[in-house]
C-alpha positions as a Markdown table, in Angstrom:
| # | Residue | x | y | z |
|---|---|---|---|---|
| 1 | Met | 0.0 | 0.0 | 0.0 |
| 2 | Leu | 2.9 | 2.4 | 0.7 |
| 3 | Trp | 4.1 | 1.9 | -2.9 |
| 4 | Phe | 1.3 | 3.5 | -4.8 |
| 5 | Ala | -0.1 | 5.7 | -2.0 |
| 6 | Ser | 0.8 | 8.9 | -3.9 |
| 7 | Asn | -0.6 | 7.6 | -7.2 |
| 8 | Gly | -4.0 | 6.9 | -5.6 |
| 9 | Ile | -4.3 | 10.5 | -4.5 |
| 10 | Met | -2.4 | 12.2 | -7.4 |
| 11 | Pro | -5.3 | 14.6 | -8.3 |
| 12 | Asn | -5.3 | 15.8 | -4.7 |
| 13 | Leu | -1.5 | 16.2 | -4.6 |
| 14 | Val | -1.6 | 18.1 | -7.9 |
| 15 | Ser | -4.1 | 20.5 | -6.5 |
| 16 | Ala | -2.6 | 20.9 | -3.0 |
| 17 | Phe | 1.0 | 21.4 | -4.1 |
| 18 | Gly | 0.7 | 22.8 | -7.6 |
| 19 | Leu | 2.2 | 19.8 | -9.4 |
| 20 | Thr | 2.0 | 19.1 | -13.1 |
| 21 | Glu | 0.5 | 15.9 | -14.6 |
| 22 | Ser | 4.0 | 14.5 | -15.3 |
| 23 | Ala | 4.5 | 14.3 | -11.5 |
| 24 | Val | 2.7 | 10.9 | -11.5 |
| 25 | Gly | 5.7 | 9.4 | -13.4 |
| 26 | His | 8.3 | 11.2 | -11.3 |
| 27 | Leu | 6.8 | 10.3 | -8.0 |
| 28 | Thr | 6.4 | 6.6 | -9.0 |
| 29 | Ser | 10.0 | 6.5 | -10.2 |
| 30 | Ala | 11.2 | 8.1 | -7.0 |
| 31 | Val | 9.8 | 5.1 | -5.1 |
| 32 | Gln | 11.3 | 2.7 | -7.6 |
| 33 | Phe | 14.7 | 4.5 | -7.3 |
| 34 | Gly | 14.6 | 4.4 | -3.5 |
| 35 | Phe | 13.7 | 0.7 | -3.6 |
| 36 | Ile | 16.6 | 0.1 | -6.0 |
| 37 | Met | 19.1 | 1.8 | -3.6 |
| 38 | Gly | 17.6 | 0.0 | -0.7 |
| 39 | Thr | 17.8 | -3.4 | -2.3 |
| 40 | Leu | 21.4 | -2.7 | -3.4 |
| 41 | Val | 22.4 | -1.8 | 0.2 |
| 42 | Phe | 20.5 | -4.8 | 1.6 |
| 43 | Ala | 22.1 | -7.1 | -1.0 |
| 44 | Ile | 25.7 | -5.9 | -0.4 |
| 45 | Leu | 25.2 | -6.2 | 3.4 |
| 46 | Ser | 23.3 | -9.6 | 3.1 |
| 47 | Ile | 20.7 | -8.1 | 5.5 |
| 48 | Ala | 18.0 | -10.7 | 4.8 |
| 49 | Asp | 20.4 | -13.6 | 5.3 |
| 50 | Arg | 22.4 | -12.4 | 8.3 |
| 51 | Phe | 19.5 | -11.0 | 10.5 |
| 52 | Ser | 16.1 | -12.2 | 11.5 |
| 53 | Pro | 13.8 | -11.6 | 8.5 |
| 54 | Ser | 10.7 | -10.9 | 10.6 |
| 55 | Lys | 12.5 | -8.2 | 12.6 |
| 56 | Val | 14.0 | -6.6 | 9.5 |
| 57 | Phe | 10.4 | -6.6 | 8.1 |
| 58 | Leu | 9.0 | -4.8 | 11.2 |
| 59 | Ser | 11.8 | -2.2 | 11.3 |
| 60 | Cys | 11.4 | -1.3 | 7.6 |
| 61 | Ala | 7.6 | -1.3 | 7.9 |
| 62 | Leu | 7.8 | 1.3 | 10.7 |
| 63 | Leu | 10.3 | 3.5 | 8.8 |
| 64 | Gly | 8.4 | 3.2 | 5.5 |
| 65 | Ala | 5.2 | 4.2 | 7.2 |
| 66 | Leu | 6.9 | 7.3 | 8.8 |
| 67 | Phe | 8.2 | 8.6 | 5.5 |
| 68 | Asn | 4.9 | 7.9 | 3.8 |
| 69 | Leu | 3.3 | 10.3 | 6.3 |
| 70 | Gly | 5.9 | 13.0 | 5.3 |
| 71 | Val | 3.8 | 13.7 | 2.2 |
| 72 | Ile | 1.2 | 15.3 | 4.5 |
| 73 | Trp | 3.5 | 18.2 | 5.4 |
| 74 | Glu | 2.0 | 21.4 | 4.1 |
| 75 | Gly | 5.3 | 22.9 | 3.1 |
| 76 | Asn | 6.0 | 20.2 | 0.6 |
| 77 | Ser | 7.3 | 21.0 | -2.9 |
| 78 | Leu | 7.9 | 18.5 | -5.7 |
| 79 | Val | 11.5 | 18.1 | -4.4 |
| 80 | Thr | 10.5 | 17.2 | -0.9 |
| 81 | Leu | 7.7 | 15.0 | -2.1 |
| 82 | Leu | 10.3 | 13.1 | -4.3 |
| 83 | Ala | 12.6 | 12.8 | -1.2 |
| 84 | Phe | 9.8 | 11.4 | 1.0 |
| 85 | Arg | 8.8 | 8.9 | -1.7 |
| 86 | Phe | 12.4 | 7.9 | -2.3 |
| 87 | Cys | 12.9 | 7.1 | 1.4 |
| 88 | Thr | 9.6 | 5.2 | 1.5 |
| 89 | Gly | 10.9 | 3.1 | -1.5 |
| 90 | Phe | 14.3 | 2.6 | 0.3 |
| 91 | Phe | 12.6 | 0.9 | 3.3 |
| 92 | Leu | 10.2 | -1.1 | 1.1 |
| 93 | Ala | 13.4 | -3.1 | 0.2 |
| 94 | Gly | 13.1 | -4.6 | 3.7 |
| 95 | Ile | 9.5 | -5.6 | 3.1 |
| 96 | Tyr | 8.8 | -7.1 | -0.3 |
| 97 | Pro | 12.0 | -9.2 | -0.9 |
| 98 | Val | 12.3 | -10.0 | 2.8 |
| 99 | Gly | 8.7 | -11.2 | 2.8 |
| 100 | Met | 9.6 | -13.6 | -0.1 |
| 101 | Lys | 12.6 | -14.7 | 1.9 |
| 102 | Ile | 10.4 | -15.5 | 4.9 |
| 103 | Ala | 8.0 | -17.6 | 2.6 |
| 104 | Ala | 11.0 | -19.4 | 1.1 |
| 105 | Asp | 12.2 | -20.2 | 4.7 |
| 106 | Tyr | 8.9 | -22.0 | 5.4 |
| 107 | Phe | 8.4 | -23.9 | 2.2 |
| 108 | Glu | 10.8 | -26.2 | 0.3 |
| 109 | Lys | 7.8 | -27.6 | -1.7 |
| 110 | Gly | 4.8 | -25.6 | -2.8 |
| 111 | Leu | 6.8 | -22.3 | -2.8 |
| 112 | Gly | 5.1 | -21.1 | -5.9 |
| 113 | Lys | 1.7 | -21.3 | -4.3 |
| 114 | Ser | 2.8 | -19.6 | -1.1 |
| 115 | Leu | 4.5 | -16.8 | -3.1 |
| 116 | Gly | 1.3 | -16.5 | -5.1 |
| 117 | Phe | -0.6 | -15.6 | -1.9 |
| 118 | Leu | 2.2 | -13.2 | -0.8 |
| 119 | Val | 2.5 | -11.4 | -4.2 |
| 120 | Gly | -1.3 | -11.4 | -4.4 |
| 121 | Ala | -1.5 | -9.6 | -1.1 |
| 122 | Leu | 1.1 | -7.1 | -2.4 |
| 123 | Val | -1.1 | -6.5 | -5.5 |
| 124 | Val | -4.2 | -5.8 | -3.5 |
| 125 | Gly | -2.2 | -3.5 | -1.3 |
| 126 | Thr | -0.9 | -1.7 | -4.3 |
| 127 | Ala | -4.4 | -1.1 | -5.6 |
| 128 | Phe | -5.8 | -0.2 | -2.2 |
| 129 | Pro | -4.9 | 3.6 | -2.4 |
| 130 | His | -7.0 | 3.9 | -5.5 |
| 131 | Leu | -10.0 | 2.5 | -3.5 |
| 132 | Leu | -9.3 | 4.9 | -0.7 |
| 133 | Asn | -9.1 | 7.8 | -3.2 |
| 134 | Glu | -12.6 | 6.8 | -4.5 |
| 135 | Met | -13.7 | 7.5 | -0.9 |
| 136 | Thr | -12.2 | 10.9 | -0.6 |
| 137 | His | -15.6 | 12.5 | -1.0 |
| 138 | Thr | -16.1 | 11.4 | 2.6 |
| 139 | Leu | -12.4 | 11.0 | 3.6 |
| 140 | Ser | -9.6 | 13.5 | 3.0 |
| 141 | Trp | -6.5 | 12.6 | 1.0 |
| 142 | Val | -4.6 | 13.0 | 4.2 |
| 143 | Ser | -6.7 | 10.1 | 5.6 |
| 144 | Val | -5.5 | 8.0 | 2.7 |
| 145 | Leu | -1.9 | 8.4 | 3.7 |
| 146 | Val | -2.6 | 7.9 | 7.4 |
| 147 | Gly | -4.6 | 4.8 | 6.6 |
| 148 | Thr | -1.9 | 3.3 | 4.4 |
| 149 | Ser | 0.8 | 4.0 | 7.0 |
| 150 | Ser | -1.3 | 2.6 | 9.8 |
| 151 | Leu | -1.9 | -0.6 | 7.9 |
| 152 | Ala | 1.9 | -0.9 | 7.1 |
| 153 | Val | 2.7 | -0.7 | 10.8 |
| 154 | Leu | 0.0 | -3.2 | 11.6 |
| 155 | Gly | 1.4 | -5.6 | 9.0 |
| 156 | Gly | 4.9 | -5.3 | 10.5 |
| 157 | Val | 3.7 | -5.9 | 14.0 |
| 158 | Leu | 1.7 | -9.0 | 12.9 |
| 159 | Met | 4.7 | -10.3 | 11.0 |
| 160 | Val | 7.1 | -10.2 | 13.9 |
| 161 | Ser | 4.4 | -11.5 | 16.4 |
| 162 | Leu | 3.0 | -14.4 | 14.3 |
| 163 | Val | 5.7 | -15.4 | 11.9 |
| 164 | Pro | 9.0 | -16.4 | 13.5 |
| 165 | Asp | 12.0 | -17.4 | 11.5 |
| 166 | Gly | 11.2 | -20.4 | 9.2 |
| 167 | Pro | 12.4 | -24.0 | 9.7 |
| 168 | Phe | 14.4 | -24.0 | 6.5 |
| 169 | Arg | 16.2 | -20.8 | 7.1 |
| 170 | Lys | 20.0 | -21.1 | 6.7 |
| 171 | Pro | 21.5 | -17.9 | 8.1 |
| 172 | Ser | 24.7 | -16.5 | 6.7 |
| 173 | Gln | 27.4 | -15.7 | 9.1 |
| 174 | Lys | 29.4 | -13.3 | 7.0 |
| 175 | Leu | 29.2 | -10.7 | 4.3 |
| 176 | His | 29.2 | -11.9 | 0.7 |
| 177 | Leu | 30.4 | -8.8 | -1.2 |
| 178 | Ser | 30.7 | -10.9 | -4.4 |
| 179 | Ala | 27.2 | -12.2 | -4.2 |
| 180 | Phe | 26.0 | -9.9 | -6.9 |
| 181 | Leu | 28.1 | -11.7 | -9.5 |
| 182 | Lys | 28.1 | -15.1 | -7.9 |
| 183 | Val | 24.4 | -15.7 | -8.1 |
| 184 | Phe | 24.3 | -15.2 | -11.9 |
| 185 | Gln | 26.8 | -18.0 | -12.5 |
| 186 | Asn | 24.0 | -20.5 | -12.5 |
| 187 | Gly | 22.4 | -20.8 | -15.9 |
| 188 | Lys | 18.9 | -21.7 | -14.6 |
| 189 | Phe | 19.1 | -18.8 | -12.2 |
| 190 | Arg | 20.0 | -16.4 | -15.1 |
| 191 | Ser | 17.1 | -17.7 | -17.2 |
| 192 | Ala | 14.6 | -17.0 | -14.3 |
| 193 | Ala | 16.2 | -13.7 | -13.5 |
| 194 | Phe | 16.1 | -12.4 | -17.1 |
| 195 | Gly | 12.5 | -13.6 | -17.5 |
| 196 | Tyr | 11.7 | -11.6 | -14.4 |
| 197 | Phe | 13.5 | -8.5 | -15.8 |
| 198 | Gly | 11.3 | -8.6 | -18.9 |
| 199 | His | 8.2 | -8.9 | -16.8 |
| 200 | Met | 9.2 | -5.9 | -14.7 |
| 201 | Trp | 9.7 | -3.7 | -17.8 |
| 202 | Glu | 5.9 | -3.9 | -18.3 |
| 203 | Leu | 4.4 | -4.4 | -14.9 |
| 204 | Tyr | 4.9 | -1.1 | -13.0 |
| 205 | Ala | 4.5 | 1.1 | -16.1 |
| 206 | Phe | 1.2 | -0.5 | -16.7 |
| 207 | Trp | 0.1 | 0.0 | -13.1 |
| 208 | Ala | 1.2 | 3.6 | -13.0 |
| 209 | Phe | -0.6 | 4.4 | -16.2 |
| 210 | Val | -3.9 | 2.6 | -15.7 |
| 211 | Pro | -5.7 | 5.8 | -14.5 |
| 212 | Leu | -4.3 | 7.7 | -17.5 |
| 213 | Met | -5.6 | 4.9 | -19.8 |
| 214 | Leu | -9.1 | 5.2 | -18.3 |
| 215 | Lys | -8.9 | 9.0 | -18.5 |
| 216 | Thr | -7.8 | 8.9 | -22.2 |
| 217 | Tyr | -10.7 | 6.6 | -23.1 |
| 218 | Asn | -13.1 | 9.0 | -21.3 |
| 219 | Met | -11.8 | 11.9 | -23.3 |
| 220 | Thr | -11.9 | 10.0 | -26.6 |
| 221 | His | -15.5 | 8.8 | -25.9 |
| 222 | Pro | -17.3 | 11.7 | -24.2 |
| 223 | Thr | -20.4 | 9.6 | -23.5 |
| 224 | Thr | -18.3 | 7.4 | -21.2 |
| 225 | Thr | -18.2 | 8.3 | -17.5 |
| 226 | Phe | -15.7 | 6.0 | -15.8 |
| 227 | Asn | -15.3 | 6.0 | -12.0 |
| 228 | Ile | -11.5 | 6.1 | -12.5 |
| 229 | Pro | -10.3 | 5.4 | -8.9 |
| 230 | Leu | -12.7 | 2.5 | -8.4 |
| 231 | Leu | -11.9 | 0.9 | -11.8 |
| 232 | Ala | -8.1 | 1.4 | -11.3 |
| 233 | Phe | -8.5 | -0.5 | -8.0 |
| 234 | Phe | -10.2 | -3.4 | -9.6 |
| 235 | Ile | -7.9 | -3.5 | -12.7 |
| 236 | Ile | -4.8 | -3.7 | -10.4 |
| 237 | Ala | -6.3 | -5.8 | -7.6 |
| 238 | Ile | -7.7 | -8.5 | -9.8 |
| 239 | Gly | -4.1 | -9.5 | -10.5 |
| 240 | Gly | -3.9 | -10.7 | -6.8 |
| 241 | Leu | -6.4 | -13.4 | -7.6 |
| 242 | Asp | -4.5 | -14.5 | -10.6 |
| 243 | Cys | -1.3 | -14.7 | -8.6 |
| 244 | Val | -3.0 | -17.3 | -6.3 |
| 245 | Leu | -4.5 | -19.1 | -9.3 |
| 246 | Gly | -1.1 | -19.1 | -11.0 |
| 247 | Gly | 0.5 | -20.7 | -8.0 |
| 248 | Tyr | -2.0 | -23.6 | -8.1 |
| 249 | Leu | -1.6 | -24.0 | -11.8 |
| 250 | Ala | 2.2 | -24.1 | -11.4 |
| 251 | Glu | 1.9 | -27.1 | -9.1 |
| 252 | Ala | -0.1 | -29.0 | -11.7 |
| 253 | Leu | 1.6 | -27.8 | -15.0 |
| 254 | Gly | 5.0 | -26.6 | -14.0 |
| 255 | Thr | 6.2 | -23.2 | -12.7 |
| 256 | Lys | 8.2 | -22.3 | -15.8 |
| 257 | Arg | 5.5 | -23.2 | -18.2 |
| 258 | Val | 2.8 | -21.1 | -16.5 |
| 259 | Ala | 5.2 | -18.2 | -16.2 |
| 260 | Phe | 5.9 | -18.4 | -19.9 |
| 261 | Val | 2.2 | -18.4 | -20.9 |
| 262 | Ala | 1.4 | -15.4 | -18.6 |
| 263 | Leu | 4.3 | -13.4 | -20.0 |
| 264 | Leu | 3.2 | -14.2 | -23.6 |
| 265 | Leu | -0.4 | -13.1 | -22.9 |
| 266 | Ser | 0.7 | -9.8 | -21.3 |
| 267 | Gly | 3.0 | -9.1 | -24.2 |
| 268 | Ile | 0.1 | -9.6 | -26.6 |
| 269 | Cys | -2.0 | -7.2 | -24.6 |
| 270 | Cys | 0.7 | -4.5 | -25.1 |
| 271 | Leu | 0.7 | -5.0 | -28.8 |
| 272 | Val | -3.1 | -4.9 | -29.3 |
| 273 | Ser | -3.8 | -2.1 | -26.8 |
| 274 | Pro | -4.1 | 0.7 | -29.4 |
| 275 | Leu | -7.0 | -1.2 | -31.0 |
| 276 | Leu | -9.0 | -1.2 | -27.8 |
| 277 | Phe | -8.8 | 2.5 | -27.3 |
| 278 | Ala | -10.5 | 2.9 | -30.7 |
| 279 | Gln | -13.5 | 0.7 | -30.2 |
| 280 | Thr | -16.7 | 2.1 | -28.8 |
| 281 | Ser | -17.8 | -0.5 | -26.2 |
| 282 | Glu | -16.6 | 0.6 | -22.8 |
| 283 | Val | -17.5 | -2.9 | -21.4 |
| 284 | Val | -15.0 | -4.4 | -23.8 |
| 285 | Phe | -12.3 | -1.8 | -23.0 |
| 286 | Val | -12.7 | -2.4 | -19.2 |
| 287 | Ala | -12.8 | -6.2 | -19.7 |
| 288 | Phe | -9.5 | -5.9 | -21.7 |
| 289 | Leu | -7.8 | -3.9 | -18.9 |
| 290 | Leu | -9.0 | -6.4 | -16.3 |
| 291 | Phe | -7.6 | -9.3 | -18.3 |
| 292 | Trp | -4.3 | -7.3 | -18.8 |
| 293 | Gly | -4.3 | -6.6 | -15.1 |
| 294 | Met | -4.5 | -10.4 | -14.4 |
| 295 | Val | -1.8 | -11.6 | -16.8 |
| 296 | Val | 0.6 | -8.7 | -16.2 |
| 297 | Ile | 1.3 | -9.9 | -12.6 |
| 298 | Ala | 0.5 | -13.6 | -12.7 |
| 299 | Asp | 4.1 | -14.6 | -13.6 |
| 300 | Ser | 5.7 | -12.5 | -10.8 |
| 301 | Pro | 5.5 | -15.0 | -8.0 |
| 302 | Leu | 6.5 | -17.8 | -10.4 |
| 303 | Phe | 9.7 | -16.0 | -11.5 |
| 304 | Ser | 10.5 | -15.4 | -7.8 |
| 305 | Thr | 10.0 | -19.1 | -7.1 |
| 306 | Leu | 12.4 | -20.0 | -9.9 |
| 307 | Val | 14.9 | -17.5 | -8.6 |
| 308 | Ala | 14.7 | -18.9 | -5.0 |
| 309 | Gln | 14.9 | -22.5 | -6.1 |
| 310 | Asn | 18.0 | -21.9 | -8.2 |
| 311 | Ala | 19.9 | -19.8 | -5.7 |
| 312 | Leu | 22.4 | -21.1 | -3.1 |
| 313 | Pro | 20.5 | -21.7 | 0.2 |
| 314 | Glu | 22.7 | -19.4 | 2.3 |
| 315 | Leu | 22.3 | -16.6 | -0.3 |
| 316 | Lys | 18.6 | -17.1 | -1.1 |
| 317 | Gly | 17.5 | -13.8 | 0.5 |
| 318 | Thr | 20.3 | -11.9 | -1.1 |
| 319 | Ala | 19.6 | -13.4 | -4.5 |
| 320 | Leu | 15.9 | -12.4 | -4.3 |
| 321 | Thr | 17.0 | -8.9 | -3.2 |
| 322 | Ile | 19.5 | -8.6 | -6.1 |
| 323 | Val | 17.0 | -9.7 | -8.7 |
| 324 | Asn | 14.5 | -7.2 | -7.2 |
| 325 | Cys | 17.1 | -4.5 | -7.4 |
| 326 | Val | 17.8 | -4.9 | -11.1 |
| 327 | Gly | 14.1 | -5.5 | -11.9 |
| 328 | Phe | 13.0 | -2.3 | -10.3 |
| 329 | Ala | 15.8 | -0.4 | -11.9 |
| 330 | Ile | 14.3 | -1.5 | -15.2 |
| 331 | Thr | 10.9 | -0.1 | -14.2 |
| 332 | Ile | 12.3 | 3.4 | -13.9 |
| 333 | Val | 13.3 | 3.3 | -17.5 |
| 334 | Ser | 10.0 | 2.0 | -18.8 |
| 335 | Ile | 7.9 | 4.4 | -16.6 |
| 336 | Gln | 10.0 | 7.4 | -17.7 |
| 337 | Leu | 9.9 | 6.3 | -21.3 |
| 338 | Leu | 6.0 | 6.3 | -21.2 |
| 339 | Asn | 6.1 | 9.6 | -19.3 |
| 340 | Gly | 8.2 | 11.1 | -22.1 |
| 341 | Leu | 6.1 | 9.6 | -24.9 |
| 342 | Asn | 2.9 | 10.9 | -23.2 |
| 343 | Thr | 4.4 | 14.4 | -23.3 |
| 344 | Phe | 5.3 | 14.4 | -26.9 |
| 345 | Thr | 2.5 | 12.4 | -28.4 |
| 346 | Ile | -1.2 | 11.7 | -28.0 |
| 347 | Ser | -1.0 | 8.4 | -29.7 |
| 348 | Asn | -2.1 | 5.3 | -27.7 |
| 349 | Lys | 0.4 | 3.3 | -29.7 |
| 350 | Met | 2.9 | 4.3 | -27.0 |
| 351 | Tyr | 1.9 | 1.4 | -24.8 |
| 352 | Met | 3.2 | -1.0 | -27.5 |
| 353 | Val | 6.8 | -0.3 | -26.3 |
| 354 | Leu | 5.9 | -2.3 | -23.1 |
| 355 | Ala | 5.9 | -5.4 | -25.3 |
| 356 | Leu | 9.7 | -5.2 | -25.5 |
| 357 | Gly | 10.1 | -6.6 | -21.9 |
| 358 | Pro | 7.9 | -9.7 | -22.4 |
| 359 | Phe | 9.6 | -10.4 | -25.7 |
| 360 | Leu | 13.1 | -10.4 | -24.2 |
| 361 | Gly | 11.8 | -12.3 | -21.1 |
| 362 | Leu | 10.4 | -15.0 | -23.3 |
| 363 | Leu | 13.7 | -15.3 | -25.2 |
| 364 | Ala | 15.5 | -15.7 | -21.9 |
| 365 | Leu | 13.1 | -18.6 | -20.9 |
| 366 | Val | 13.5 | -20.5 | -24.1 |
| 367 | Arg | 17.2 | -19.9 | -24.7 |
| 368 | Lys | 19.2 | -23.1 | -24.4 |
| 369 | Arg | 22.0 | -23.0 | -21.8 |
């Protein structure tokens, strides 16, 4: 929820602090950049493998919630807002990959299913600020930030209280400064990691621009009156269900196979998206975005499963953190690319560039070692 808190209340932030429409891309990228720096520090210091993951999770949840509340400050400018979002992203590095590390410490078998539930919860949390924004006619945008921070603190407390270190945890006793290169020496690990990188090129750019897609359709078809915050919530949140479904399918059909199909379908959605903006049925358009919202995230827990399964046990948390670090660095490029294209063109064909990630990810999965 901390991740997209600013996106869910973007119209309010624009009005309150005199921001431009391009701020949505900059604020999203600030979180991504903070997350990248955080994961880099966590990976170099092997935080998730050297210390209790549950305690790391709690500490970062508290600090992330604190910086999320910084957006409320009345004296904010774009610079300070970017700084607060950067710090929030930095401490998210101790929540998302560490949460996957905790799951991996509890499951040697069925990890895909457990990560499906974990990433599914992340997806719903990502969408939640849009739902809170839909309620801002009764709740202020400040309440949205207070609410997301409070729930982050609650999640951290529940984690450290109810989820002790897992039975399969193999703590590392020393720093592994060469881990960044060492983990990529395994061919199967590289295949999973590069598949994940292709998936990440598309994922966060799609999530960040869902409200703009709905707004563009509204403007192109004046008779359409979308409830944009509510629809954005459902389009993103429905992916949480597909993460769970993907986990069960992976047990029956194979993790790599299900990840491949999901990545292929999301790539197809990128390529055909311009056609959907042109058709007149709003039901078809929303159904397409819901389907895209499902397949764009379904492969995420599966790639993380493949990464965890092909990493050295004592470097599992560090490996997950490293892959997250590179993956989220890629999201900055794709988000800023769409941001720039949106400034210079009104063509809806710009979303086709997101297909580049799935295409390269699919190549990584099928490439022979």
